mmCIF file with all atom_site columns, C-alpha atoms in Angstrom:
data_model
loop_
_atom_site.group_PDB
_atom_site.id
_atom_site.type_symbol
_atom_site.label_atom_id
_atom_site.label_alt_id
_atom_site.label_comp_id
_atom_site.label_asym_id
_atom_site.label_entity_id
_atom_site.label_seq_id
_atom_site.pdbx_PDB_ins_code
_atom_site.Cartn_x
_atom_site.Cartn_y
_atom_site.Cartn_z
_atom_site.occupancy
_atom_site.B_iso_or_equiv
_atom_site.pdbx_formal_charge
_atom_site.auth_seq_id
_atom_site.auth_comp_id
_atom_site.auth_asym_id
_atom_site.auth_atom_id
_atom_site.pdbx_PDB_model_num
ATOM 1   C CA . UNK A 1 1   ? -0.311 0.448   7.451   1.00 47.00 ? 1   UNK A CA 1
ATOM 2   C CA . UNK A 1 2   ? 0.364  4.001   8.486   1.00 55.00 ? 2   UNK A CA 1
ATOM 3   C CA . UNK A 1 3   ? -0.766 7.034   6.549   1.00 75.00 ? 3   UNK A CA 1
ATOM 4   C CA . UNK A 1 4   ? 1.769  8.286   4.048   1.00 76.00 ? 4   UNK A CA 1
ATOM 5   C CA . UNK A 1 5   ? 3.637  11.320  5.348   1.00 76.00 ? 5   UNK A CA 1
ATOM 6   C CA . UNK A 1 6   ? 3.737  14.354  3.084   1.00 81.00 ? 6   UNK A CA 1
ATOM 7   C CA . UNK A 1 7   ? 6.703  14.167  0.715   1.00 86.00 ? 7   UNK A CA 1
ATOM 8   C CA . UNK A 1 8   ? 8.635  17.012  -0.872  1.00 91.00 ? 8   UNK A CA 1
ATOM 9   C CA . UNK A 1 9   ? 7.717  15.754  -4.354  1.00 95.00 ? 9   UNK A CA 1
ATOM 10  C CA . UNK A 1 10  ? 4.257  14.751  -5.602  1.00 94.00 ? 10  UNK A CA 1
ATOM 11  C CA . UNK A 1 11  ? 3.135  11.164  -5.014  1.00 95.00 ? 11  UNK A CA 1
ATOM 12  C CA . UNK A 1 12  ? 2.137  10.726  -8.644  1.00 95.00 ? 12  UNK A CA 1
ATOM 13  C CA . UNK A 1 13  ? -0.085 7.988   -9.984  1.00 96.00 ? 13  UNK A CA 1
ATOM 14  C CA . UNK A 1 14  ? -0.221 4.348   -8.987  1.00 97.00 ? 14  UNK A CA 1
ATOM 15  C CA . UNK A 1 15  ? 2.551  2.653   -10.963 1.00 97.00 ? 15  UNK A CA 1
ATOM 16  C CA . UNK A 1 16  ? 0.296  0.314   -12.953 1.00 97.00 ? 16  UNK A CA 1
ATOM 17  C CA . UNK A 1 17  ? 2.640  0.113   -15.963 1.00 96.00 ? 17  UNK A CA 1
ATOM 18  C CA . UNK A 1 18  ? 5.335  -1.594  -13.864 1.00 97.00 ? 18  UNK A CA 1
ATOM 19  C CA . UNK A 1 19  ? 3.104  -3.220  -11.223 1.00 98.00 ? 19  UNK A CA 1
ATOM 20  C CA . UNK A 1 20  ? 3.993  -6.668  -12.569 1.00 98.00 ? 20  UNK A CA 1
ATOM 21  C CA . UNK A 1 21  ? 7.599  -6.037  -11.403 1.00 99.00 ? 21  UNK A CA 1
ATOM 22  C CA . UNK A 1 22  ? 6.670  -5.039  -7.834  1.00 99.00 ? 22  UNK A CA 1
ATOM 23  C CA . UNK A 1 23  ? 5.449  -6.755  -4.698  1.00 99.00 ? 23  UNK A CA 1
ATOM 24  C CA . UNK A 1 24  ? 2.985  -4.275  -3.194  1.00 98.00 ? 24  UNK A CA 1
ATOM 25  C CA . UNK A 1 25  ? 1.888  -0.895  -4.486  1.00 98.00 ? 25  UNK A CA 1
ATOM 26  C CA . UNK A 1 26  ? 4.193  1.827   -5.754  1.00 98.00 ? 26  UNK A CA 1
ATOM 27  C CA . UNK A 1 27  ? 3.573  5.278   -7.195  1.00 98.00 ? 27  UNK A CA 1
ATOM 28  C CA . UNK A 1 28  ? 5.437  7.082   -9.967  1.00 97.00 ? 28  UNK A CA 1
ATOM 29  C CA . UNK A 1 29  ? 5.755  10.814  -10.627 1.00 97.00 ? 29  UNK A CA 1
ATOM 30  C CA . UNK A 1 30  ? 8.048  11.691  -13.561 1.00 97.00 ? 30  UNK A CA 1
ATOM 31  C CA . UNK A 1 31  ? 9.848  14.953  -12.759 1.00 97.00 ? 31  UNK A CA 1
ATOM 32  C CA . UNK A 1 32  ? 12.130 15.364  -15.789 1.00 95.00 ? 32  UNK A CA 1
ATOM 33  C CA . UNK A 1 33  ? 12.299 13.765  -19.195 1.00 89.00 ? 33  UNK A CA 1
ATOM 34  C CA . UNK A 1 34  ? 14.768 16.320  -20.592 1.00 88.00 ? 34  UNK A CA 1
ATOM 35  C CA . UNK A 1 35  ? 18.431 15.229  -20.846 1.00 89.00 ? 35  UNK A CA 1
ATOM 36  C CA . UNK A 1 36  ? 18.114 12.814  -17.896 1.00 93.00 ? 36  UNK A CA 1
ATOM 37  C CA . UNK A 1 37  ? 14.990 10.930  -16.791 1.00 95.00 ? 37  UNK A CA 1
ATOM 38  C CA . UNK A 1 38  ? 14.206 11.588  -13.116 1.00 98.00 ? 38  UNK A CA 1
ATOM 39  C CA . UNK A 1 39  ? 11.155 10.262  -11.296 1.00 98.00 ? 39  UNK A CA 1
ATOM 40  C CA . UNK A 1 40  ? 9.874  10.272  -7.747  1.00 98.00 ? 40  UNK A CA 1
ATOM 41  C CA . UNK A 1 41  ? 9.102  6.663   -6.818  1.00 98.00 ? 41  UNK A CA 1
ATOM 42  C CA . UNK A 1 42  ? 7.070  6.045   -3.652  1.00 98.00 ? 42  UNK A CA 1
ATOM 43  C CA . UNK A 1 43  ? 6.625  2.610   -2.068  1.00 98.00 ? 43  UNK A CA 1
ATOM 44  C CA . UNK A 1 44  ? 3.918  1.693   0.437   1.00 98.00 ? 44  UNK A CA 1
ATOM 45  C CA . UNK A 1 45  ? 5.203  -0.175  3.532   1.00 98.00 ? 45  UNK A CA 1
ATOM 46  C CA . UNK A 1 46  ? 6.605  -3.568  2.503   1.00 98.00 ? 46  UNK A CA 1
ATOM 47  C CA . UNK A 1 47  ? 6.572  -2.753  -1.225  1.00 99.00 ? 47  UNK A CA 1
ATOM 48  C CA . UNK A 1 48  ? 9.679  -3.599  -3.224  1.00 99.00 ? 48  UNK A CA 1
ATOM 49  C CA . UNK A 1 49  ? 10.624 -4.094  -6.822  1.00 99.00 ? 49  UNK A CA 1
ATOM 50  C CA . UNK A 1 50  ? 11.872 -7.369  -8.270  1.00 99.00 ? 50  UNK A CA 1
ATOM 51  C CA . UNK A 1 51  ? 15.530 -8.133  -8.757  1.00 99.00 ? 51  UNK A CA 1
ATOM 52  C CA . UNK A 1 52  ? 16.601 -6.256  -11.868 1.00 99.00 ? 52  UNK A CA 1
ATOM 53  C CA . UNK A 1 53  ? 19.622 -5.164  -13.894 1.00 99.00 ? 53  UNK A CA 1
ATOM 54  C CA . UNK A 1 54  ? 20.184 -1.907  -15.772 1.00 98.00 ? 54  UNK A CA 1
ATOM 55  C CA . UNK A 1 55  ? 22.154 -2.979  -18.838 1.00 97.00 ? 55  UNK A CA 1
ATOM 56  C CA . UNK A 1 56  ? 24.144 -0.669  -21.114 1.00 97.00 ? 56  UNK A CA 1
ATOM 57  C CA . UNK A 1 57  ? 26.794 -0.941  -23.799 1.00 96.00 ? 57  UNK A CA 1
ATOM 58  C CA . UNK A 1 58  ? 28.238 2.324   -22.508 1.00 96.00 ? 58  UNK A CA 1
ATOM 59  C CA . UNK A 1 59  ? 27.357 4.506   -19.501 1.00 95.00 ? 59  UNK A CA 1
ATOM 60  C CA . UNK A 1 60  ? 24.103 3.660   -17.801 1.00 96.00 ? 60  UNK A CA 1
ATOM 61  C CA . UNK A 1 61  ? 23.096 2.620   -14.333 1.00 97.00 ? 61  UNK A CA 1
ATOM 62  C CA . UNK A 1 62  ? 20.906 4.416   -11.861 1.00 98.00 ? 62  UNK A CA 1
ATOM 63  C CA . UNK A 1 63  ? 21.234 6.804   -8.927  1.00 99.00 ? 63  UNK A CA 1
ATOM 64  C CA . UNK A 1 64  ? 18.754 6.732   -6.045  1.00 99.00 ? 64  UNK A CA 1
ATOM 65  C CA . UNK A 1 65  ? 18.336 9.842   -3.870  1.00 99.00 ? 65  UNK A CA 1
ATOM 66  C CA . UNK A 1 66  ? 16.288 8.889   -0.803  1.00 99.00 ? 66  UNK A CA 1
ATOM 67  C CA . UNK A 1 67  ? 13.820 11.614  0.187   1.00 98.00 ? 67  UNK A CA 1
ATOM 68  C CA . UNK A 1 68  ? 11.460 9.986   2.668   1.00 97.00 ? 68  UNK A CA 1
ATOM 69  C CA . UNK A 1 69  ? 10.986 7.063   5.027   1.00 97.00 ? 69  UNK A CA 1
ATOM 70  C CA . UNK A 1 70  ? 13.035 3.920   5.498   1.00 98.00 ? 70  UNK A CA 1
ATOM 71  C CA . UNK A 1 71  ? 13.864 1.297   2.928   1.00 98.00 ? 71  UNK A CA 1
ATOM 72  C CA . UNK A 1 72  ? 16.327 -1.223  1.555   1.00 98.00 ? 72  UNK A CA 1
ATOM 73  C CA . UNK A 1 73  ? 18.803 -1.608  -1.253  1.00 99.00 ? 73  UNK A CA 1
ATOM 74  C CA . UNK A 1 74  ? 20.498 -4.929  -1.956  1.00 98.00 ? 74  UNK A CA 1
ATOM 75  C CA . UNK A 1 75  ? 22.903 -6.178  -4.588  1.00 99.00 ? 75  UNK A CA 1
ATOM 76  C CA . UNK A 1 76  ? 22.913 -9.872  -5.473  1.00 98.00 ? 76  UNK A CA 1
ATOM 77  C CA . UNK A 1 77  ? 25.190 -11.826 -3.109  1.00 97.00 ? 77  UNK A CA 1
ATOM 78  C CA . UNK A 1 78  ? 25.643 -8.920  -0.675  1.00 97.00 ? 78  UNK A CA 1
ATOM 79  C CA . UNK A 1 79  ? 23.871 -7.921  2.548   1.00 97.00 ? 79  UNK A CA 1
ATOM 80  C CA . UNK A 1 80  ? 20.983 -5.470  2.288   1.00 98.00 ? 80  UNK A CA 1
ATOM 81  C CA . UNK A 1 81  ? 21.707 -1.822  3.062   1.00 98.00 ? 81  UNK A CA 1
ATOM 82  C CA . UNK A 1 82  ? 19.246 0.157   5.189   1.00 98.00 ? 82  UNK A CA 1
ATOM 83  C CA . UNK A 1 83  ? 18.253 3.481   3.614   1.00 98.00 ? 83  UNK A CA 1
ATOM 84  C CA . UNK A 1 84  ? 16.867 6.699   5.086   1.00 98.00 ? 84  UNK A CA 1
ATOM 85  C CA . UNK A 1 85  ? 16.195 10.225  3.830   1.00 97.00 ? 85  UNK A CA 1
ATOM 86  C CA . UNK A 1 86  ? 19.421 11.816  2.598   1.00 98.00 ? 86  UNK A CA 1
ATOM 87  C CA . UNK A 1 87  ? 21.077 8.559   1.499   1.00 99.00 ? 87  UNK A CA 1
ATOM 88  C CA . UNK A 1 88  ? 22.435 8.213   -2.036  1.00 99.00 ? 88  UNK A CA 1
ATOM 89  C CA . UNK A 1 89  ? 22.879 4.913   -3.878  1.00 99.00 ? 89  UNK A CA 1
ATOM 90  C CA . UNK A 1 90  ? 24.979 4.730   -7.047  1.00 99.00 ? 90  UNK A CA 1
ATOM 91  C CA . UNK A 1 91  ? 24.074 1.611   -9.025  1.00 99.00 ? 91  UNK A CA 1
ATOM 92  C CA . UNK A 1 92  ? 26.477 0.792   -11.859 1.00 98.00 ? 92  UNK A CA 1
ATOM 93  C CA . UNK A 1 93  ? 25.164 -0.753  -15.063 1.00 98.00 ? 93  UNK A CA 1
ATOM 94  C CA . UNK A 1 94  ? 25.148 -4.543  -14.966 1.00 98.00 ? 94  UNK A CA 1
ATOM 95  C CA . UNK A 1 95  ? 24.530 -4.909  -11.201 1.00 99.00 ? 95  UNK A CA 1
ATOM 96  C CA . UNK A 1 96  ? 21.610 -7.149  -10.170 1.00 99.00 ? 96  UNK A CA 1
ATOM 97  C CA . UNK A 1 97  ? 19.727 -5.456  -7.322  1.00 99.00 ? 97  UNK A CA 1
ATOM 98  C CA . UNK A 1 98  ? 16.403 -4.525  -5.724  1.00 99.00 ? 98  UNK A CA 1
ATOM 99  C CA . UNK A 1 99  ? 15.111 -1.645  -3.598  1.00 99.00 ? 99  UNK A CA 1
ATOM 100 C CA . UNK A 1 100 ? 11.979 -0.949  -1.625  1.00 99.00 ? 100 UNK A CA 1
ATOM 101 C CA . UNK A 1 101 ? 10.304 0.073   1.624   1.00 99.00 ? 101 UNK A CA 1
ATOM 102 C CA . UNK A 1 102 ? 10.782 -1.288  5.112   1.00 98.00 ? 102 UNK A CA 1
ATOM 103 C CA . UNK A 1 103 ? 7.778  -3.285  6.313   1.00 98.00 ? 103 UNK A CA 1
ATOM 104 C CA . UNK A 1 104 ? 6.665  -0.517  8.675   1.00 97.00 ? 104 UNK A CA 1
ATOM 105 C CA . UNK A 1 105 ? 7.481  2.623   6.677   1.00 97.00 ? 105 UNK A CA 1
ATOM 106 C CA . UNK A 1 106 ? 6.561  4.427   3.500   1.00 98.00 ? 106 UNK A CA 1
ATOM 107 C CA . UNK A 1 107 ? 9.662  5.036   1.383   1.00 98.00 ? 107 UNK A CA 1
ATOM 108 C CA . UNK A 1 108 ? 10.411 7.423   -1.473  1.00 98.00 ? 108 UNK A CA 1
ATOM 109 C CA . UNK A 1 109 ? 13.417 8.101   -3.658  1.00 98.00 ? 109 UNK A CA 1
ATOM 110 C CA . UNK A 1 110 ? 14.261 10.011  -6.770  1.00 99.00 ? 110 UNK A CA 1
ATOM 111 C CA . UNK A 1 111 ? 15.358 7.573   -9.473  1.00 98.00 ? 111 UNK A CA 1
ATOM 112 C CA . UNK A 1 112 ? 17.886 9.143   -11.820 1.00 98.00 ? 112 UNK A CA 1
ATOM 113 C CA . UNK A 1 113 ? 18.538 7.158   -14.990 1.00 95.00 ? 113 UNK A CA 1
ATOM 114 C CA . UNK A 1 114 ? 22.164 7.606   -16.035 1.00 95.00 ? 114 UNK A CA 1
ATOM 115 C CA . UNK A 1 115 ? 22.297 8.191   -19.814 1.00 94.00 ? 115 UNK A CA 1
ATOM 116 C CA . UNK A 1 116 ? 23.324 5.040   -21.660 1.00 95.00 ? 116 UNK A CA 1
ATOM 117 C CA . UNK A 1 117 ? 24.078 3.688   -25.089 1.00 96.00 ? 117 UNK A CA 1
ATOM 118 C CA . UNK A 1 118 ? 21.967 0.571   -25.592 1.00 95.00 ? 118 UNK A CA 1
ATOM 119 C CA . UNK A 1 119 ? 20.389 0.927   -22.160 1.00 95.00 ? 119 UNK A CA 1
ATOM 120 C CA . UNK A 1 120 ? 17.547 -1.310  -21.024 1.00 95.00 ? 120 UNK A CA 1
ATOM 121 C CA . UNK A 1 121 ? 16.293 -2.906  -17.813 1.00 97.00 ? 121 UNK A CA 1
ATOM 122 C CA . UNK A 1 122 ? 16.124 -6.667  -17.376 1.00 98.00 ? 122 UNK A CA 1
ATOM 123 C CA . UNK A 1 123 ? 13.479 -7.620  -14.821 1.00 98.00 ? 123 UNK A CA 1
ATOM 124 C CA . UNK A 1 124 ? 14.253 -10.843 -12.963 1.00 99.00 ? 124 UNK A CA 1
ATOM 125 C CA . UNK A 1 125 ? 12.464 -12.833 -10.249 1.00 99.00 ? 125 UNK A CA 1
ATOM 126 C CA . UNK A 1 126 ? 10.656 -11.338 -7.247  1.00 99.00 ? 126 UNK A CA 1
ATOM 127 C CA . UNK A 1 127 ? 12.511 -10.809 -3.994  1.00 99.00 ? 127 UNK A CA 1
ATOM 128 C CA . UNK A 1 128 ? 11.372 -13.810 -1.966  1.00 98.00 ? 128 UNK A CA 1
ATOM 129 C CA . UNK A 1 129 ? 9.678  -13.357 1.412   1.00 97.00 ? 129 UNK A CA 1
ATOM 130 C CA . UNK A 1 130 ? 12.766 -15.019 2.935   1.00 97.00 ? 130 UNK A CA 1
ATOM 131 C CA . UNK A 1 131 ? 15.161 -12.572 1.244   1.00 97.00 ? 131 UNK A CA 1
ATOM 132 C CA . UNK A 1 132 ? 13.031 -9.639  2.369   1.00 98.00 ? 132 UNK A CA 1
ATOM 133 C CA . UNK A 1 133 ? 12.791 -10.969 5.941   1.00 97.00 ? 133 UNK A CA 1
ATOM 134 C CA . UNK A 1 134 ? 16.572 -11.369 5.996   1.00 96.00 ? 134 UNK A CA 1
ATOM 135 C CA . UNK A 1 135 ? 16.989 -7.708  5.012   1.00 96.00 ? 135 UNK A CA 1
ATOM 136 C CA . UNK A 1 136 ? 14.566 -6.695  7.766   1.00 93.00 ? 136 UNK A CA 1
ATOM 137 C CA . UNK A 1 137 ? 16.382 -8.927  10.279  1.00 86.00 ? 137 UNK A CA 1
ATOM 138 C CA . UNK A 1 138 ? 19.827 -7.496  9.422   1.00 72.00 ? 138 UNK A CA 1
ATOM 139 C CA . UNK A 1 139 ? 18.660 -4.089  10.663  1.00 60.00 ? 139 UNK A CA 1
ATOM 140 C CA . UNK A 1 140 ? 17.645 -5.331  14.118  1.00 51.00 ? 140 UNK A CA 1
#
């Protein structure tokens, strides 16, 4: 693994609270808890979160603002999308998806939680090695 390049936001602490929903090591640095929750999430190379869904009765979803490195975003049943610094991903409530780092790059994004009525996250199964390899292959 390569050394982590310096990011524009702090790395934060190892994300032990949600480690059971990740393959690999991630770091979490909450930036705002007022009005809208925003956190810097950093993934070591190859790290990704499990498939998950942001549920809401009204509003909700998530916005990812990529700040560093290369990574992936994939919605269930669709091809993976390669991500780089400057990319924005709007994830509506109710969409099953995952995101994480490329195998050879650190990756960081700001995670913006869209305010929701009855909002919660449903964590599903891990992204399989085959699914991850397919995402990596699609970029070649």
